[in-house]
Amino acid sequence: MSNFTIKTYEAADLQRLQSQRAGETRLGQTLRFINPDLHLPQGLLEAKNNGVKYVVLGVPEDVGPRANFGNGGADMGFQAFLGRFLNVQANAFVKGEEILLLGEVNLSDIQNKAAALSASEKDQLEELRACVATIDQRVSSVVKHIFDAKLIPIVIGGGHNNSFPLLQALAQSSGVAADCINLDPHCDFRLLEGRHSGNGFSYAHAGHHLSKYFVLGLHELKNAQSALDQMSAAGAGFCSYQEIFIRRESTFAHAVDKAIAYVGGDASEAPLGIEVDTDSISGMPVSAMTNCGISVADAEHYVFKLAQLKRVRYLHLAEAAPIQHPAGIKAGMSEAGQILTVLVLAFVQNHH
């Protein structure tokens, strides 16, 4: 069931990525796939009726980061994830039958068009940002079907620009603006200057799709004052990287609790999105790679804590760019895939 907007997967499509060993079952062998004979809305409802809770969706694009003057490579994040995720041991600690591996948003035509464009040329920069707006439309249309089916999308790959179509679709599906907690050194509240990976949340707020917003691990020296001013004017909150790790005014665990309290915990009825910009993690191959970030274990704890909130409606893992690994693409695919996988598992193991 592939169309212009989405390329759905079947089990046979992923055989080449799976390892097999006698006496063992891998997670990829237990996942669910959508019925290829049904249209997407009907296929998702059938999956829900068969016990599916989570829908894994890839967004293979790097136009958003490039339109934000960043490096490319985020289009390979989802493939890196699959190579690791499918080969996790299937055992009593994870329920593969609750996970539908839907496929990926079809963005190959936009990727091809954007490949010839340079952000250093003003006219081409505008074209890149127009391409991001088209990506918005496609991502939003797919994830809205997932929200409408009362399923939880786990969206992997692409730039952090995809926070906007996720929040847009969630608000449209639920009928109210969503709350959001974002683990990120950047607030992504840049000016409304055309779409890119640095203004997903400012566009979501301007479109009345985003209500309460909190940035965990915001780096005090990696955000433009104009973005901080816009975020403040929107009533958003944050706990900075410096506050946690340099001045030691808070532990990371307490900062996570502060973020949860800021958006009202489970007392609020607004839907809640969990955002992870993987450039918050030290050594992660991303568009803006850093050695001054948080540990993978802290990122897992963040996802674990938020997954327990009953009003959580999605998990978004953005910006992984395997090609940016200093040791090359092979190392990048392995490490990015491993980190994306453990974050997804921290979510599905602890969400109720």
mmCIF file of C-alpha atoms in Angstrom:
data_model
loop_
_atom_site.group_PDB
_atom_site.id
_atom_site.type_symbol
_atom_site.label_atom_id
_atom_site.label_comp_id
_atom_site.label_asym_id
_atom_site.label_seq_id
_atom_site.Cartn_x
_atom_site.Cartn_y
_atom_site.Cartn_z
ATOM 1 C CA MET A 1 0.000 0.000 0.000
ATOM 2 C CA SER A 2 2.401 2.676 -1.189
ATOM 3 C CA ASN A 3 1.215 5.973 -2.568
ATOM 4 C CA PHE A 4 2.706 9.372 -3.222
ATOM 5 C CA THR A 5 2.712 10.290 0.471
ATOM 6 C CA ILE A 6 3.903 7.107 2.167
ATOM 7 C CA LYS A 7 5.954 4.030 1.383
ATOM 8 C CA THR A 8 4.696 1.230 3.592
ATOM 9 C CA TYR A 9 6.816 -1.762 4.556
ATOM 10 C CA GLU A 10 6.163 -5.465 4.503
ATOM 11 C CA ALA A 11 8.144 -8.090 6.397
ATOM 12 C CA ALA A 12 9.917 -9.231 3.223
ATOM 13 C CA ASP A 13 11.245 -5.708 2.617
ATOM 14 C CA LEU A 14 13.346 -5.895 5.777
ATOM 15 C CA GLN A 15 14.736 -9.410 5.496
ATOM 16 C CA ARG A 16 18.122 -8.112 4.326
ATOM 17 C CA LEU A 17 18.528 -6.109 7.538
ATOM 18 C CA GLN A 18 17.817 -8.967 9.931
ATOM 19 C CA SER A 19 20.274 -11.382 11.478
ATOM 20 C CA GLN A 20 19.147 -14.853 12.428
ATOM 21 C CA ARG A 21 20.486 -17.327 14.949
ATOM 22 C CA ALA A 22 19.139 -20.742 15.837
ATOM 23 C CA GLY A 23 17.058 -20.748 19.001
ATOM 24 C CA GLU A 24 16.614 -16.960 19.065
ATOM 25 C CA THR A 25 13.848 -14.633 17.952
ATOM 26 C CA ARG A 26 14.595 -11.057 16.941
ATOM 27 C CA LEU A 27 12.237 -8.133 17.404
ATOM 28 C CA GLY A 28 11.879 -7.694 13.653
ATOM 29 C CA GLN A 29 10.260 -11.126 13.473
ATOM 30 C CA THR A 30 7.530 -10.125 15.938
ATOM 31 C CA LEU A 31 6.558 -6.664 14.662
ATOM 32 C CA ARG A 32 3.250 -5.981 12.944
ATOM 33 C CA PHE A 33 2.862 -4.566 9.442
ATOM 34 C CA ILE A 34 -0.088 -2.773 7.921
ATOM 35 C CA ASN A 35 -2.545 -4.654 5.735
ATOM 36 C CA PRO A 36 -1.486 -3.764 2.162
ATOM 37 C CA ASP A 37 -5.019 -4.294 0.878
ATOM 38 C CA LEU A 38 -6.485 -1.470 2.962
ATOM 39 C CA HIS A 39 -6.238 2.300 2.710
ATOM 40 C CA LEU A 40 -4.136 3.870 5.448
ATOM 41 C CA PRO A 41 -6.959 4.948 7.828
ATOM 42 C CA GLN A 42 -8.642 1.538 7.647
ATOM 43 C CA GLY A 43 -5.334 -0.300 7.947
ATOM 44 C CA LEU A 44 -4.437 1.612 11.094
ATOM 45 C CA LEU A 45 -7.825 0.921 12.673
ATOM 46 C CA GLU A 46 -7.458 -2.778 11.890
ATOM 47 C CA ALA A 47 -4.010 -2.751 13.495
ATOM 48 C CA LYS A 48 -5.381 -1.075 16.622
ATOM 49 C CA ASN A 49 -8.140 -3.657 16.868
ATOM 50 C CA ASN A 50 -5.443 -6.338 16.672
ATOM 51 C CA GLY A 51 -3.581 -4.963 19.693
ATOM 52 C CA VAL A 52 -1.160 -2.471 18.155
ATOM 53 C CA LYS A 53 -0.321 0.583 20.291
ATOM 54 C CA TYR A 54 2.676 2.174 18.568
ATOM 55 C CA VAL A 55 3.365 3.099 14.957
ATOM 56 C CA VAL A 56 6.989 3.498 13.874
ATOM 57 C CA LEU A 57 7.396 5.959 11.000
ATOM 58 C CA GLY A 58 10.539 7.149 9.242
ATOM 59 C CA VAL A 59 11.120 10.618 7.802
ATOM 60 C CA PRO A 60 14.085 10.307 5.406
ATOM 61 C CA GLU A 61 15.015 13.938 4.769
ATOM 62 C CA ASP A 62 17.805 16.372 5.561
ATOM 63 C CA VAL A 63 16.350 19.441 3.853
ATOM 64 C CA GLY A 64 15.282 21.023 7.152
ATOM 65 C CA PRO A 65 18.784 21.143 8.654
ATOM 66 C CA ARG A 66 20.274 22.326 5.359
ATOM 67 C CA ALA A 67 17.649 25.095 5.133
ATOM 68 C CA ASN A 68 18.877 26.128 8.600
ATOM 69 C CA PHE A 69 22.494 26.417 7.337
ATOM 70 C CA GLY A 70 23.323 23.035 8.877
ATOM 71 C CA ASN A 71 24.929 19.850 7.601
ATOM 72 C CA GLY A 72 23.090 17.097 5.761
ATOM 73 C CA GLY A 73 22.759 13.410 6.541
ATOM 74 C CA ALA A 74 19.578 13.243 8.630
ATOM 75 C CA ASP A 75 17.900 11.381 5.771
ATOM 76 C CA MET A 76 19.804 8.231 6.838
ATOM 77 C CA GLY A 77 18.737 8.259 10.483
ATOM 78 C CA PHE A 78 15.780 5.929 9.998
ATOM 79 C CA GLN A 79 17.785 3.339 8.070
ATOM 80 C CA ALA A 80 20.411 3.382 10.819
ATOM 81 C CA PHE A 81 17.661 2.763 13.362
ATOM 82 C CA LEU A 82 16.173 -0.161 11.454
ATOM 83 C CA GLY A 83 19.505 -1.957 11.227
ATOM 84 C CA ARG A 84 19.714 -2.084 15.013
ATOM 85 C CA PHE A 85 16.072 -2.150 16.101
ATOM 86 C CA LEU A 86 15.082 -5.148 13.999
ATOM 87 C CA ASN A 87 17.851 -7.224 15.566
ATOM 88 C CA VAL A 88 17.060 -6.592 19.220
ATOM 89 C CA GLN A 89 16.261 -9.802 21.080
ATOM 90 C CA ALA A 90 12.526 -10.480 21.286
ATOM 91 C CA ASN A 91 11.834 -11.629 24.832
ATOM 92 C CA ALA A 92 9.551 -11.082 27.811
ATOM 93 C CA PHE A 93 10.790 -7.506 28.292
ATOM 94 C CA VAL A 94 9.372 -6.059 25.064
ATOM 95 C CA LYS A 95 6.105 -6.718 23.221
ATOM 96 C CA GLY A 96 6.816 -6.597 19.508
ATOM 97 C CA GLU A 97 3.207 -7.381 18.654
ATOM 98 C CA GLU A 98 2.219 -3.947 20.009
ATOM 99 C CA ILE A 99 4.469 -2.189 17.475
ATOM 100 C CA LEU A 100 3.452 -1.538 13.874
ATOM 101 C CA LEU A 101 6.355 -0.775 11.556
ATOM 102 C CA LEU A 102 4.463 1.382 9.093
ATOM 103 C CA GLY A 103 7.213 2.558 6.760
ATOM 104 C CA GLU A 104 8.462 5.968 5.710
ATOM 105 C CA VAL A 105 7.053 9.213 4.407
ATOM 106 C CA ASN A 106 7.781 9.368 0.684
ATOM 107 C CA LEU A 107 10.156 12.300 0.292
ATOM 108 C CA SER A 108 12.538 11.090 -2.417
ATOM 109 C CA ASP A 109 11.353 13.673 -4.947
ATOM 110 C CA ILE A 110 11.938 16.525 -2.496
ATOM 111 C CA GLN A 111 15.334 15.144 -1.498
ATOM 112 C CA ASN A 112 16.345 14.964 -5.152
ATOM 113 C CA LYS A 113 15.188 18.511 -5.829
ATOM 114 C CA ALA A 114 16.919 19.888 -2.739
ATOM 115 C CA ALA A 115 20.203 18.114 -3.495
ATOM 116 C CA ALA A 116 20.985 20.692 -6.166
ATOM 117 C CA LEU A 117 20.203 23.676 -3.926
ATOM 118 C CA SER A 118 22.621 25.636 -1.740
ATOM 119 C CA ALA A 119 21.681 27.587 1.380
ATOM 120 C CA SER A 120 24.450 30.079 0.581
ATOM 121 C CA GLU A 121 22.452 31.389 -2.400
ATOM 122 C CA LYS A 122 19.477 33.519 -1.341
ATOM 123 C CA ASP A 123 17.094 32.313 -4.052
ATOM 124 C CA GLN A 124 18.057 28.694 -3.466
ATOM 125 C CA LEU A 125 17.678 29.125 0.291
ATOM 126 C CA GLU A 126 14.095 30.223 -0.292
ATOM 127 C CA GLU A 127 13.558 27.133 -2.443
ATOM 128 C CA LEU A 128 14.988 24.906 0.288
ATOM 129 C CA ARG A 129 12.608 26.419 2.806
ATOM 130 C CA ALA A 130 9.698 25.956 0.409
ATOM 131 C CA CYS A 131 10.713 22.293 0.179
ATOM 132 C CA VAL A 132 10.510 22.048 3.972
ATOM 133 C CA ALA A 133 6.962 23.415 3.834
ATOM 134 C CA THR A 134 6.085 20.617 1.409
ATOM 135 C CA ILE A 135 7.634 18.085 3.794
ATOM 136 C CA ASP A 136 5.433 19.578 6.524
ATOM 137 C CA GLN A 137 2.326 18.808 4.498
ATOM 138 C CA ARG A 138 3.264 15.198 3.828
ATOM 139 C CA VAL A 139 4.392 14.385 7.364
ATOM 140 C CA SER A 140 1.328 16.034 8.870
ATOM 141 C CA SER A 141 -1.069 14.169 6.585
ATOM 142 C CA VAL A 142 0.397 10.776 7.523
ATOM 143 C CA VAL A 143 0.697 11.293 11.280
ATOM 144 C CA LYS A 144 -2.804 12.766 11.504
ATOM 145 C CA HIS A 145 -4.162 9.406 10.344
ATOM 146 C CA ILE A 146 -2.148 7.766 13.131
ATOM 147 C CA PHE A 147 -3.487 10.183 15.748
ATOM 148 C CA ASP A 148 -7.031 9.772 14.432
ATOM 149 C CA ALA A 149 -6.718 6.007 14.939
ATOM 150 C CA LYS A 150 -5.771 6.671 18.607
ATOM 151 C CA LEU A 151 -2.343 5.165 18.044
ATOM 152 C CA ILE A 152 0.994 6.614 19.154
ATOM 153 C CA PRO A 153 3.471 7.515 16.422
ATOM 154 C CA ILE A 154 7.185 7.040 17.038
ATOM 155 C CA VAL A 155 8.738 9.268 14.400
ATOM 156 C CA ILE A 156 12.407 8.800 13.558
ATOM 157 C CA GLY A 157 14.800 10.539 11.210
ATOM 158 C CA GLY A 158 14.925 13.861 9.440
ATOM 159 C CA GLY A 159 15.517 17.267 10.963
ATOM 160 C CA HIS A 160 13.817 18.875 13.924
ATOM 161 C CA ASN A 161 11.687 20.807 11.458
ATOM 162 C CA ASN A 162 9.326 17.830 11.678
ATOM 163 C CA SER A 163 8.230 18.881 15.161
ATOM 164 C CA PHE A 164 5.918 21.367 13.444
ATOM 165 C CA PRO A 165 3.875 18.918 11.330
ATOM 166 C CA LEU A 166 3.672 16.549 14.311
ATOM 167 C CA LEU A 167 2.260 19.229 16.599
ATOM 168 C CA GLN A 168 0.012 20.526 13.839
ATOM 169 C CA ALA A 169 -1.462 17.080 13.189
ATOM 170 C CA LEU A 170 -1.848 16.345 16.901
ATOM 171 C CA ALA A 171 -3.665 19.617 17.558
ATOM 172 C CA GLN A 172 -5.928 19.117 14.550
ATOM 173 C CA SER A 173 -6.736 15.536 15.520
ATOM 174 C CA SER A 174 -7.404 16.286 19.195
ATOM 175 C CA GLY A 175 -9.081 19.661 18.697
ATOM 176 C CA VAL A 176 -6.830 21.456 21.213
ATOM 177 C CA ALA A 177 -3.292 22.831 21.191
ATOM 178 C CA ALA A 178 -0.698 20.341 22.404
ATOM 179 C CA ASP A 179 1.919 20.642 25.128
ATOM 180 C CA CYS A 180 5.491 19.621 24.438
ATOM 181 C CA ILE A 181 8.743 18.860 26.261
ATOM 182 C CA ASN A 182 11.893 19.039 24.159
ATOM 183 C CA LEU A 183 15.314 17.642 25.116
ATOM 184 C CA ASP A 184 17.501 19.976 23.103
ATOM 185 C CA PRO A 185 20.393 22.436 23.458
ATOM 186 C CA HIS A 186 18.484 24.688 21.033
ATOM 187 C CA CYS A 187 15.018 26.090 21.645
ATOM 188 C CA ASP A 188 14.147 25.912 17.914
ATOM 189 C CA PHE A 189 12.091 29.067 18.333
ATOM 190 C CA ARG A 190 13.830 31.066 15.624
ATOM 191 C CA LEU A 191 12.135 33.736 13.554
ATOM 192 C CA LEU A 192 9.288 32.918 11.159
ATOM 193 C CA GLU A 193 11.562 33.361 8.158
ATOM 194 C CA GLY A 194 10.547 30.347 6.093
ATOM 195 C CA ARG A 195 10.541 26.792 7.350
ATOM 196 C CA HIS A 196 13.667 25.025 8.577
ATOM 197 C CA SER A 197 14.884 22.871 11.451
ATOM 198 C CA GLY A 198 15.361 25.825 13.786
ATOM 199 C CA ASN A 199 11.803 27.149 13.923
ATOM 200 C CA GLY A 200 9.465 24.183 14.229
ATOM 201 C CA PHE A 201 8.171 25.259 17.623
ATOM 202 C CA SER A 202 7.839 28.956 16.817
ATOM 203 C CA TYR A 203 5.754 28.039 13.765
ATOM 204 C CA ALA A 204 3.698 25.602 15.852
ATOM 205 C CA HIS A 205 3.029 28.310 18.429
ATOM 206 C CA ALA A 206 2.149 30.872 15.770
ATOM 207 C CA GLY A 207 -0.287 28.377 14.250
ATOM 208 C CA HIS A 208 -1.947 27.790 17.657
ATOM 209 C CA HIS A 209 -0.864 24.144 17.642
ATOM 210 C CA LEU A 210 1.484 24.459 20.644
ATOM 211 C CA SER A 211 0.423 25.494 24.132
ATOM 212 C CA LYS A 212 2.868 24.802 26.983
ATOM 213 C CA TYR A 213 6.461 24.281 25.881
ATOM 214 C CA PHE A 214 9.540 23.377 27.922
ATOM 215 C CA VAL A 215 13.130 22.922 26.730
ATOM 216 C CA LEU A 216 15.296 20.624 28.824
ATOM 217 C CA GLY A 217 19.066 21.064 28.547
ATOM 218 C CA LEU A 218 18.914 24.340 26.629
ATOM 219 C CA HIS A 219 22.447 25.615 26.100
ATOM 220 C CA GLU A 220 22.747 29.207 27.251
ATOM 221 C CA LEU A 221 25.279 30.065 24.527
ATOM 222 C CA LYS A 222 23.773 28.279 21.526
ATOM 223 C CA ASN A 223 20.569 30.273 21.098
ATOM 224 C CA ALA A 224 20.019 33.637 19.438
ATOM 225 C CA GLN A 225 18.577 36.295 21.722
ATOM 226 C CA SER A 226 15.742 36.809 19.243
ATOM 227 C CA ALA A 227 14.783 33.142 19.612
ATOM 228 C CA LEU A 228 14.984 33.321 23.405
ATOM 229 C CA ASP A 229 12.835 36.459 23.370
ATOM 230 C CA GLN A 230 10.210 34.784 21.189
ATOM 231 C CA MET A 231 10.201 31.727 23.419
ATOM 232 C CA SER A 232 9.802 33.876 26.526
ATOM 233 C CA ALA A 233 6.980 35.866 24.942
ATOM 234 C CA ALA A 234 5.222 32.572 24.205
ATOM 235 C CA GLY A 235 5.361 31.659 27.896
ATOM 236 C CA ALA A 236 7.742 28.751 27.401
ATOM 237 C CA GLY A 237 10.081 27.476 30.096
ATOM 238 C CA PHE A 238 13.481 25.835 30.194
ATOM 239 C CA CYS A 239 16.160 24.335 32.393
ATOM 240 C CA SER A 240 19.585 24.997 30.941
ATOM 241 C CA TYR A 241 22.519 22.677 30.387
ATOM 242 C CA GLN A 242 24.659 25.039 32.465
ATOM 243 C CA GLU A 243 22.158 24.967 35.327
ATOM 244 C CA ILE A 244 22.305 21.160 35.452
ATOM 245 C CA PHE A 245 25.848 20.184 34.517
ATOM 246 C CA ILE A 246 28.068 23.211 35.161
ATOM 247 C CA ARG A 247 26.572 25.169 38.058
ATOM 248 C CA ARG A 248 25.003 21.971 39.470
ATOM 249 C CA GLU A 249 21.939 23.860 40.651
ATOM 250 C CA SER A 250 19.795 20.868 39.724
ATOM 251 C CA THR A 251 20.297 17.197 39.024
ATOM 252 C CA PHE A 252 19.196 15.923 35.641
ATOM 253 C CA ALA A 253 16.461 13.844 37.265
ATOM 254 C CA HIS A 254 15.116 16.905 39.079
ATOM 255 C CA ALA A 255 15.233 18.885 35.837
ATOM 256 C CA VAL A 256 13.084 16.230 34.154
ATOM 257 C CA ASP A 257 10.616 16.491 37.032
ATOM 258 C CA LYS A 258 10.624 20.276 36.629
ATOM 259 C CA ALA A 259 9.777 19.910 32.942
ATOM 260 C CA ILE A 260 6.909 17.552 33.740
ATOM 261 C CA ALA A 261 5.562 19.910 36.398
ATOM 262 C CA TYR A 262 5.807 22.867 34.015
ATOM 263 C CA VAL A 263 3.409 21.289 31.534
ATOM 264 C CA GLY A 264 1.081 20.142 34.305
ATOM 265 C CA GLY A 265 2.002 16.481 34.569
ATOM 266 C CA ASP A 266 -1.040 14.277 34.089
ATOM 267 C CA ALA A 267 -3.376 16.860 35.618
ATOM 268 C CA SER A 268 -3.811 18.534 32.238
ATOM 269 C CA GLU A 269 -6.019 17.041 29.547
ATOM 270 C CA ALA A 270 -4.023 18.516 26.653
ATOM 271 C CA PRO A 271 -2.118 15.980 24.543
ATOM 272 C CA LEU A 272 1.635 15.893 25.132
ATOM 273 C CA GLY A 273 4.497 15.330 22.714
ATOM 274 C CA ILE A 274 7.962 14.036 23.631
ATOM 275 C CA GLU A 275 10.723 15.572 21.537
ATOM 276 C CA VAL A 276 14.375 14.521 21.461
ATOM 277 C CA ASP A 277 16.870 16.389 19.343
ATOM 278 C CA THR A 278 19.643 13.830 19.338
ATOM 279 C CA ASP A 279 22.237 16.594 19.045
ATOM 280 C CA SER A 280 21.695 16.922 22.800
ATOM 281 C CA ILE A 281 23.703 13.685 23.211
ATOM 282 C CA SER A 282 27.502 13.757 23.413
ATOM 283 C CA GLY A 283 29.194 12.118 20.443
ATOM 284 C CA MET A 284 25.974 11.414 18.568
ATOM 285 C CA PRO A 285 26.475 11.724 14.799
ATOM 286 C CA VAL A 286 24.159 14.621 13.957
ATOM 287 C CA SER A 287 24.082 17.779 11.878
ATOM 288 C CA ALA A 288 25.484 19.749 14.838
ATOM 289 C CA MET A 289 27.670 17.153 16.568
ATOM 290 C CA THR A 290 28.887 17.969 20.087
ATOM 291 C CA ASN A 291 31.165 16.536 22.732
ATOM 292 C CA CYS A 292 29.519 18.768 25.341
ATOM 293 C CA GLY A 293 26.126 17.152 25.686
ATOM 294 C CA ILE A 294 24.291 14.694 27.885
ATOM 295 C CA SER A 295 24.860 10.954 28.150
ATOM 296 C CA VAL A 296 22.794 8.335 26.364
ATOM 297 C CA ALA A 297 21.696 7.059 29.778
ATOM 298 C CA ASP A 298 20.327 10.491 30.713
ATOM 299 C CA ALA A 299 18.430 10.661 27.426
ATOM 300 C CA GLU A 300 16.983 7.212 28.127
ATOM 301 C CA HIS A 301 15.914 8.329 31.607
ATOM 302 C CA TYR A 302 14.201 11.389 30.125
ATOM 303 C CA VAL A 303 12.208 9.226 27.710
ATOM 304 C CA PHE A 304 11.449 6.692 30.463
ATOM 305 C CA LYS A 305 10.031 9.344 32.801
ATOM 306 C CA LEU A 306 7.888 11.050 30.184
ATOM 307 C CA ALA A 307 6.632 7.760 28.761
ATOM 308 C CA GLN A 308 4.811 7.143 32.033
ATOM 309 C CA LEU A 309 2.542 10.154 31.522
ATOM 310 C CA LYS A 310 -0.873 8.992 30.356
ATOM 311 C CA ARG A 311 -1.415 11.926 28.004
ATOM 312 C CA VAL A 312 1.712 11.343 25.915
ATOM 313 C CA ARG A 313 0.714 11.051 22.262
ATOM 314 C CA TYR A 314 4.003 10.762 20.381
ATOM 315 C CA LEU A 315 7.775 10.320 20.532
ATOM 316 C CA HIS A 316 9.945 12.182 18.023
ATOM 317 C CA LEU A 317 13.667 11.424 17.605
ATOM 318 C CA ALA A 318 15.228 13.965 15.262
ATOM 319 C CA GLU A 319 18.526 14.977 13.657
ATOM 320 C CA ALA A 320 20.538 11.723 13.675
ATOM 321 C CA ALA A 321 22.947 11.990 10.725
ATOM 322 C CA PRO A 322 25.157 8.880 10.477
ATOM 323 C CA ILE A 323 27.321 10.357 7.731
ATOM 324 C CA GLN A 324 28.595 12.996 10.171
ATOM 325 C CA HIS A 325 30.398 10.437 12.344
ATOM 326 C CA PRO A 326 34.136 11.261 12.345
ATOM 327 C CA ALA A 327 34.982 7.593 11.735
ATOM 328 C CA GLY A 328 32.747 7.398 8.665
ATOM 329 C CA ILE A 329 29.312 6.248 7.585
ATOM 330 C CA LYS A 330 29.648 2.638 8.792
ATOM 331 C CA ALA A 331 30.431 3.721 12.349
ATOM 332 C CA GLY A 332 27.738 6.380 12.110
ATOM 333 C CA MET A 333 25.070 3.897 11.042
ATOM 334 C CA SER A 334 25.984 1.590 13.909
ATOM 335 C CA GLU A 335 26.156 4.202 16.670
ATOM 336 C CA ALA A 336 23.176 6.284 15.544
ATOM 337 C CA GLY A 337 21.138 3.118 15.123
ATOM 338 C CA GLN A 338 22.043 1.880 18.577
ATOM 339 C CA ILE A 339 21.161 5.151 20.303
ATOM 340 C CA LEU A 340 17.878 5.615 18.434
ATOM 341 C CA THR A 341 16.960 2.024 19.273
ATOM 342 C CA VAL A 342 17.561 2.317 23.019
ATOM 343 C CA LEU A 343 15.499 5.523 23.129
ATOM 344 C CA VAL A 344 12.576 3.819 21.400
ATOM 345 C CA LEU A 345 12.853 0.849 23.754
ATOM 346 C CA ALA A 346 12.931 3.172 26.779
ATOM 347 C CA PHE A 347 9.601 4.475 25.532
ATOM 348 C CA VAL A 348 7.742 1.286 24.605
ATOM 349 C CA GLN A 349 8.944 -0.602 27.691
ATOM 350 C CA ASN A 350 7.633 2.048 30.065
ATOM 351 C CA HIS A 351 4.594 3.601 28.402
ATOM 352 C CA HIS A 352 1.240 2.433 29.730
#
